Amino acid sequence: MKRRLIILFAPILLLTGCWDQKQLSQLTYVSALGVDYVDNEFVLYFQVLDFTTIGKSEQGSSGAEGPNIWIGKGKGSTFAMAWNAIYNSTQQKTLFGQISSVVFSEAALGKKQVAESMDTMERFIDARITPWIYTTKEPIDKIFAVEPMLPNSPIMTLLHLPNGNYEQQSLISPMKVVEFAALINEPSASIIVPTIGIQDELWKKDEENVPMMNVNGAFLFYKGKKPQWISKDDLIGLRWVDQNTEFTPLSLNEKNGKLKAVLPIKNPNIKIQTKISKAGVPKFSMNIQVKASADQLNSQFSNKVLKNEVKKQIKKEIYKTFSIGISKKVDILHLEEELYRNNYKSWKSITKKNNFPLTSHSLSTIKVKVTLKDRGELE
């Protein structure tokens, strides 16, 4: 009998166990990283979410308990030292592989600070470079403290899931850290990083204003210069030249500002052509095709008139954004990049003489073809 028991239990003793594995509740998962720079020191913010509230939300819980959000802070003379400083106060093992967004303050956008931040994140084993990247003019801890709408998962915010919002109103395309890292050293690239802000006047709960995140503009990185902030209104023409644009409403207004029509437009298509004049000046022409739905018309239009109105407004918005870029000496519409990709020899010759190759006359023509959907012929 004893011999049988020994034979039975011997294989069990040889099995490898997972005695050192920790339960989910025994670990701290960082969900967002904030980078600030104050008094010659890096200040890093760490947003930690309670995964038990995430689980409840995914199961459709409608309890009144709100999201459990914690915010930590580490300081140091280098990015790595500020990162390591957080370990001194965490109460259990902390993991960084779940970070879904990185937010840079305006003060942390210096060339040195960005380079050191990117280099350390790329070298850090636990961190990934696939999170979303944002800039902000707000205190980062306030951004991280914003709660989602309804008794929802704490990850259901613009900070962690920007695509849902962008699919409904495309203007400034969300960007991943890995995309930013790939472009930052490109000699012709214009990198447009969304700026996340806080708007506390549009939503209320129990008669009290509730802060919500929004994208209110972007910082534009161009040729190693100090990044320049451009408002959402000034970037309005960007949506017509960005291949990522999915859905965007076009408003037509009277001269007095009264709304004439709103036309939703999906997936505009753009082609840019480049020509070099005899004087060696680059000229760009755009061909844009849009399909518009005449959902809201406050006035009667024939198809011909409505198409012309749409064409005028799209051209107006593009020229507005282009002019803003010229005044700031930045390439918002990625025209120089088009020249660099398709005519490198000319680009090299032109930029050798002038580091900013664009002028107010660089955008020569814009042609817009409009197709109206779900509308009868009213010529």
XYZ file of C-alpha atoms in Angstrom:
379
model
C 0.000 0.000 0.000
C 2.815 2.424 0.944
C 4.586 1.625 -2.305
C 1.408 2.496 -4.254
C 1.077 5.851 -2.479
C 4.706 6.714 -3.237
C 4.167 5.896 -6.918
C 0.977 8.029 -6.937
C 2.474 11.174 -5.356
C 5.953 11.082 -6.894
C 4.859 12.677 -10.237
C 3.040 15.436 -8.349
C 6.232 16.404 -6.539
C 8.012 16.742 -9.876
C 5.480 19.259 -11.256
C 6.661 22.874 -11.455
C 4.511 25.332 -9.543
C 3.698 29.066 -9.848
C 4.341 29.889 -6.232
C 5.803 33.316 -7.059
C 2.863 34.475 -9.177
C 0.842 37.390 -7.763
C -2.887 38.011 -7.949
C -4.228 41.010 -9.906
C -5.089 42.772 -6.645
C -1.469 42.447 -5.479
C -0.080 44.523 -8.360
C -0.214 48.214 -9.294
C -0.791 48.891 -12.993
C 0.107 52.328 -14.370
C -2.381 53.339 -17.088
C -1.044 56.776 -18.120
C 2.227 58.661 -17.844
C 2.572 62.444 -17.637
C 5.837 64.299 -18.331
C 6.461 67.778 -16.905
C 9.657 69.818 -16.445
C 9.879 72.231 -13.518
C 12.957 74.027 -12.107
C 15.373 71.937 -14.197
C 13.810 68.716 -12.960
C 11.637 66.105 -14.613
C 8.306 65.656 -12.868
C 6.517 62.475 -13.875
C 2.872 61.726 -13.099
C 1.522 58.188 -12.966
C -2.179 57.434 -13.285
C -3.207 54.173 -11.654
C -6.666 52.669 -12.195
C -8.463 50.140 -10.039
C -8.935 47.094 -12.240
C -11.871 45.906 -10.139
C -13.891 48.926 -11.319
C -12.878 48.191 -14.901
C -14.175 44.654 -14.544
C -17.490 45.800 -13.064
C -18.039 48.258 -15.909
C -17.298 45.692 -18.596
C -19.932 43.461 -17.046
C -22.495 46.253 -17.350
C -22.596 47.296 -13.712
C -24.761 50.336 -13.048
C -23.686 50.852 -9.463
C -23.223 54.343 -8.066
C -19.615 53.711 -7.076
C -17.357 55.919 -9.186
C -14.037 55.015 -10.781
C -11.107 54.529 -8.443
C -8.281 56.729 -9.822
C -4.932 57.266 -8.118
C -2.206 59.697 -9.203
C 1.446 59.394 -8.201
C 4.340 61.792 -8.778
C 8.092 61.336 -9.051
C 10.829 63.966 -9.406
C 14.424 63.759 -10.559
C 17.188 65.565 -12.398
C 16.820 63.005 -15.214
C 13.830 61.226 -16.680
C 15.076 57.868 -15.358
C 15.576 59.215 -11.824
C 12.067 60.701 -11.782
C 10.706 57.373 -13.024
C 12.565 55.411 -10.339
C 11.454 57.851 -7.624
C 7.927 56.503 -7.790
C 9.127 53.122 -6.504
C 9.947 54.655 -3.123
C 6.298 55.199 -2.304
C 4.403 52.422 -4.109
C 2.986 49.896 -1.677
C 3.287 46.890 -3.976
C 4.917 45.802 -7.212
C 4.277 48.353 -9.991
C 3.981 47.413 -13.674
C 4.215 49.837 -16.602
C 3.310 47.571 -19.516
C -0.323 48.714 -19.457
C 0.328 52.423 -20.118
C -2.097 53.493 -22.853
C -1.221 57.204 -23.114
C 1.678 59.593 -22.508
C 1.009 63.296 -21.908
C 3.697 65.995 -22.250
C 3.236 69.399 -20.640
C 4.249 72.478 -22.630
C 7.284 72.903 -20.356
C 8.496 69.385 -21.236
C 8.479 69.917 -25.014
C 12.044 71.194 -25.257
C 14.281 69.287 -27.657
C 16.452 67.919 -24.824
C 13.501 66.916 -22.649
C 11.663 65.139 -25.469
C 14.793 63.318 -26.634
C 15.640 62.105 -23.129
C 12.041 61.036 -22.462
C 11.783 59.060 -25.699
C 15.202 57.467 -25.234
C 14.420 56.288 -21.698
C 10.990 54.930 -22.624
C 12.481 53.004 -25.549
C 15.150 51.470 -23.287
C 12.859 50.681 -20.363
C 11.965 46.990 -20.589
C 8.486 47.147 -19.028
C 7.259 50.194 -20.957
C 5.969 50.074 -24.524
C 6.019 52.784 -27.189
C 2.543 51.942 -28.499
C 0.522 54.310 -26.228
C -1.207 57.438 -27.514
C 0.774 60.665 -27.226
C -0.735 63.991 -26.143
C 0.406 67.465 -25.209
C -1.366 69.712 -22.728
C -1.442 73.238 -21.361
C -3.316 72.068 -18.251
C -1.815 70.663 -15.024
C -1.291 66.979 -15.779
C -2.687 65.793 -12.440
C -5.977 67.537 -13.274
C -6.098 65.783 -16.644
C -5.509 62.416 -14.964
C -8.228 63.081 -12.374
C -11.029 63.606 -14.925
C -13.619 60.841 -14.574
C -15.572 59.208 -17.403
C -19.237 59.880 -18.051
C -21.778 57.695 -16.235
C -20.739 54.903 -13.820
C -18.289 53.712 -16.431
C -14.866 52.142 -16.642
C -12.109 54.692 -15.844
C -10.460 53.889 -19.173
C -13.533 55.128 -21.066
C -12.139 58.615 -21.612
C -10.501 60.533 -24.440
C -7.158 60.015 -22.725
C -7.195 56.247 -23.263
C -9.605 55.713 -26.178
C -9.469 58.656 -28.637
C -10.593 56.770 -31.742
C -14.286 56.753 -30.881
C -14.379 60.538 -30.677
C -12.257 60.961 -33.827
C -14.536 58.673 -35.842
C -17.443 61.046 -35.141
C -15.634 64.344 -35.608
C -12.293 64.110 -37.381
C -9.945 67.073 -37.194
C -6.698 66.396 -35.330
C -5.702 62.800 -35.828
C -4.706 60.786 -32.716
C -1.041 59.777 -32.688
C 0.901 56.903 -31.152
C 4.249 57.333 -29.405
C 5.822 54.955 -31.910
C 4.674 57.194 -34.805
C 6.108 60.251 -33.077
C 9.413 58.468 -32.463
C 9.640 57.460 -36.131
C 9.077 61.017 -37.385
C 10.901 63.198 -34.871
C 14.244 62.960 -36.678
C 12.857 63.121 -40.219
C 14.281 66.226 -41.975
C 10.987 67.303 -43.555
C 8.337 65.999 -41.192
C 5.678 68.123 -39.541
C 4.407 66.299 -36.463
C 1.023 67.400 -35.165
C 0.499 66.158 -31.601
C -3.032 66.704 -30.205
C -3.403 68.932 -27.166
C -5.784 67.628 -24.536
C -7.615 70.133 -22.354
C -10.444 70.317 -19.827
C -13.851 71.787 -20.605
C -16.141 72.197 -17.584
C -19.020 74.217 -19.046
C -20.698 71.786 -21.461
C -21.771 68.938 -19.173
C -23.658 68.893 -15.890
C -24.530 66.235 -13.326
C -27.084 66.983 -10.622
C -26.972 70.672 -11.625
C -23.205 70.826 -11.133
C -20.656 71.358 -13.910
C -18.601 68.282 -14.672
C -15.124 68.558 -16.249
C -14.611 66.612 -19.468
C -11.570 66.231 -21.685
C -11.414 67.696 -25.169
C -8.848 68.244 -27.912
C -8.485 72.017 -28.228
C -5.510 72.265 -30.584
C -2.079 70.777 -31.199
C 1.622 71.415 -30.812
C 3.455 71.231 -34.115
C 7.014 69.856 -34.199
C 9.004 70.999 -37.225
C 12.721 70.639 -37.977
C 13.923 70.753 -34.384
C 12.407 74.184 -33.734
C 10.550 75.003 -30.560
C 7.102 73.380 -30.939
C 4.355 75.888 -31.684
C 0.814 75.603 -30.419
C -2.010 76.063 -32.926
C -5.650 76.224 -31.916
C -8.315 73.852 -33.142
C -10.002 76.665 -35.078
C -6.793 77.507 -36.933
C -6.290 73.846 -37.864
C -9.737 73.627 -39.470
C -8.330 73.040 -42.985
C -6.234 70.087 -41.837
C -9.196 67.706 -42.057
C -9.332 67.989 -45.867
C -5.694 66.998 -46.410
C -5.405 64.267 -43.768
C -5.954 60.777 -45.171
C -7.051 59.619 -41.694
C -10.175 61.797 -41.736
C -13.223 59.561 -41.307
C -16.197 61.814 -40.614
C -16.453 65.581 -40.339
C -19.410 67.995 -40.445
C -19.087 71.008 -42.762
C -21.005 74.128 -41.731
C -22.122 76.762 -44.261
C -22.896 80.183 -42.800
C -24.315 83.482 -43.981
C -22.117 86.579 -43.783
C -23.881 87.519 -40.549
C -22.972 84.118 -39.054
C -26.421 82.574 -39.417
C -26.256 78.851 -40.188
C -27.341 77.928 -43.722
C -26.547 74.223 -43.797
C -24.620 71.366 -42.168
C -23.284 68.622 -44.415
C -21.611 65.515 -42.945
C -18.663 64.374 -45.077
C -16.990 60.968 -44.892
C -13.490 59.911 -45.967
C -12.430 62.820 -48.199
C -9.842 61.823 -50.779
C -6.883 64.071 -51.598
C -4.034 64.036 -54.079
C -1.212 66.576 -54.007
C 0.939 67.327 -57.026
C 4.247 69.175 -56.949
C 5.917 71.222 -59.672
C 9.173 73.153 -59.593
C 9.153 76.456 -61.469
C 12.056 77.591 -63.655
C 13.167 79.776 -60.782
C 13.400 76.677 -58.575
C 10.297 77.499 -56.508
C 8.013 74.590 -55.505
C 4.319 74.895 -56.388
C 1.643 72.592 -55.000
C -1.807 71.796 -56.328
C -4.538 69.843 -54.568
C -7.303 67.679 -55.963
C -9.920 66.821 -53.366
C -12.994 64.612 -53.713
C -15.729 64.638 -51.089
C -19.093 62.945 -50.684
C -21.502 65.088 -48.710
C -24.906 64.338 -47.216
C -27.370 67.224 -47.204
C -28.761 66.400 -43.768
C -29.601 69.910 -42.551
C -30.558 72.716 -44.926
C -31.971 75.895 -43.464
C -32.348 77.429 -46.928
C -33.349 76.135 -50.344
C -30.403 75.276 -52.598
C -30.139 73.754 -56.011
C -27.533 71.026 -56.286
C -25.309 73.307 -58.337
C -25.411 76.120 -55.792
C -24.928 73.757 -52.860
C -21.897 72.130 -54.486
C -20.347 75.532 -55.143
C -20.930 76.567 -51.534
C -19.215 73.406 -50.304
C -16.261 73.949 -52.656
C -15.832 77.567 -51.504
C -15.917 76.636 -47.822
C -13.415 73.779 -48.150
C -10.994 76.001 -50.098
C -11.451 78.796 -47.556
C -10.604 76.484 -44.654
C -7.518 75.057 -46.377
C -6.160 78.497 -47.277
C -6.800 79.693 -43.716
C -4.758 76.877 -42.179
C -2.069 77.203 -44.857
C -1.728 80.939 -44.140
C -1.427 80.307 -40.398
C 1.425 77.920 -41.134
C 3.199 80.435 -43.379
C 2.949 83.139 -40.720
C 4.474 80.803 -38.126
C 6.979 79.295 -40.595
C 5.714 75.756 -40.082
C 4.350 73.274 -42.607
C 0.905 72.386 -41.256
C -0.391 70.761 -44.454
C 2.691 68.517 -44.958
C 3.507 70.066 -48.337
C 7.268 70.019 -47.830
C 7.059 66.347 -46.892
C 5.308 65.692 -50.199
C 8.212 67.354 -52.007
C 10.758 65.413 -49.928
C 9.113 62.051 -50.688
C 8.537 62.567 -54.395
C 11.325 64.904 -55.520
C 14.200 64.554 -53.083
C 16.770 66.152 -55.398
C 14.742 69.366 -55.696
C 13.942 69.356 -51.986
C 17.616 69.090 -51.074
C 18.575 71.911 -53.447
C 15.772 74.227 -52.272
C 16.228 73.662 -48.516
C 19.972 74.149 -48.814
C 19.281 77.778 -49.726
C 16.220 78.259 -47.524
C 15.377 76.026 -44.553
C 11.683 76.951 -44.893
C 10.857 76.397 -48.572
C 7.219 77.559 -48.493
C 5.814 80.998 -49.286
C 2.318 82.419 -49.436
C 2.306 81.522 -53.149
C 3.363 77.878 -52.738
C -0.206 76.574 -52.751
C -1.185 77.396 -56.308
C -4.522 75.675 -56.945
C -7.157 73.720 -55.037
C -9.723 71.747 -57.021
C -12.663 70.240 -55.167
C -15.108 67.729 -56.603
C -18.331 67.378 -54.607
C -20.792 64.503 -54.819
C -24.117 64.980 -53.050
C -25.686 61.882 -51.549
C -29.380 61.222 -50.847
C -30.595 64.311 -52.650
C -32.782 64.686 -55.693
C -31.780 66.757 -58.700
C -32.640 70.400 -57.943
C -30.750 72.277 -60.630
